[in-house]
XYZ file of C-alpha atoms in Angstrom:
78
model
C -28.623 16.951 23.248
C -28.934 17.595 26.983
C -28.088 14.307 28.753
C -30.461 15.267 31.564
C -33.252 16.610 29.325
C -36.542 14.997 28.313
C -34.979 13.717 25.084
C -32.436 11.609 26.987
C -34.077 8.217 26.516
C -31.650 6.433 28.839
C -32.893 8.651 31.658
C -36.568 9.121 30.843
C -37.296 5.425 30.192
C -36.305 4.571 33.766
C -38.425 7.411 35.129
C -41.738 6.620 33.445
C -44.409 6.978 36.146
C -46.141 3.698 35.257
C -45.662 0.720 32.934
C -46.774 1.975 29.532
C -47.048 -0.323 26.503
C -44.238 0.496 24.115
C -42.777 -0.744 20.891
C -39.044 -0.340 20.367
C -37.845 -1.250 16.873
C -34.110 -1.209 16.188
C -31.968 -2.165 13.221
C -28.955 -4.411 13.626
C -26.804 -1.824 11.848
C -28.073 1.137 13.905
C -25.280 2.734 15.953
C -27.560 2.471 19.003
C -28.217 -1.268 18.526
C -25.811 -2.323 21.290
C -27.653 -0.215 23.864
C -31.247 -0.610 22.681
C -32.204 -3.808 24.566
C -30.885 -2.475 27.877
C -32.799 0.744 27.269
C -36.003 -1.200 26.568
C -35.471 -3.344 29.664
C -34.955 -0.255 31.846
C -38.552 0.898 31.318
C -41.239 -0.344 33.710
C -42.369 -3.728 32.371
C -45.670 -3.987 30.536
C -46.891 -7.254 28.971
C -48.008 -5.337 25.865
C -44.520 -3.957 25.227
C -42.423 -5.394 22.435
C -38.788 -5.203 21.367
C -38.210 -5.897 17.662
C -34.905 -6.249 15.828
C -34.797 -5.761 12.051
C -31.966 -6.425 9.628
C -31.580 -2.741 8.790
C -29.679 0.433 9.492
C -30.970 3.579 11.190
C -32.283 5.083 7.953
C -33.983 1.999 6.505
C -35.936 1.029 9.649
C -38.746 3.558 8.964
C -39.501 1.950 5.608
C -39.579 -1.538 7.181
C -41.375 -0.868 10.450
C -44.988 -0.679 9.184
C -45.664 -4.435 9.343
C -44.209 -4.703 12.858
C -46.177 -1.678 14.018
C -49.440 -3.106 12.675
C -48.796 -6.474 14.373
C -48.066 -4.717 17.652
C -51.169 -2.515 17.429
C -53.368 -5.514 16.608
C -51.981 -7.519 19.537
C -52.493 -4.553 21.866
C -56.143 -4.237 20.820
C -56.967 -7.764 22.049
């Protein structure tokens, strides 16, 4: 819960040392939904990165994310 610690995504995303491919999946009903796109955009850009929005809340995203994760992994392998 330290706003300056390694778990503070708003800080660490901006400070990544190089553009890493990342997948950020967020549900429309997640309390963090309003901030998620700006967080994603604050990371160094990588063409293999993907931002995915699901019609879900914070707790149902894990059960829905598998298909999106597989698509992302397959596209990253090419």
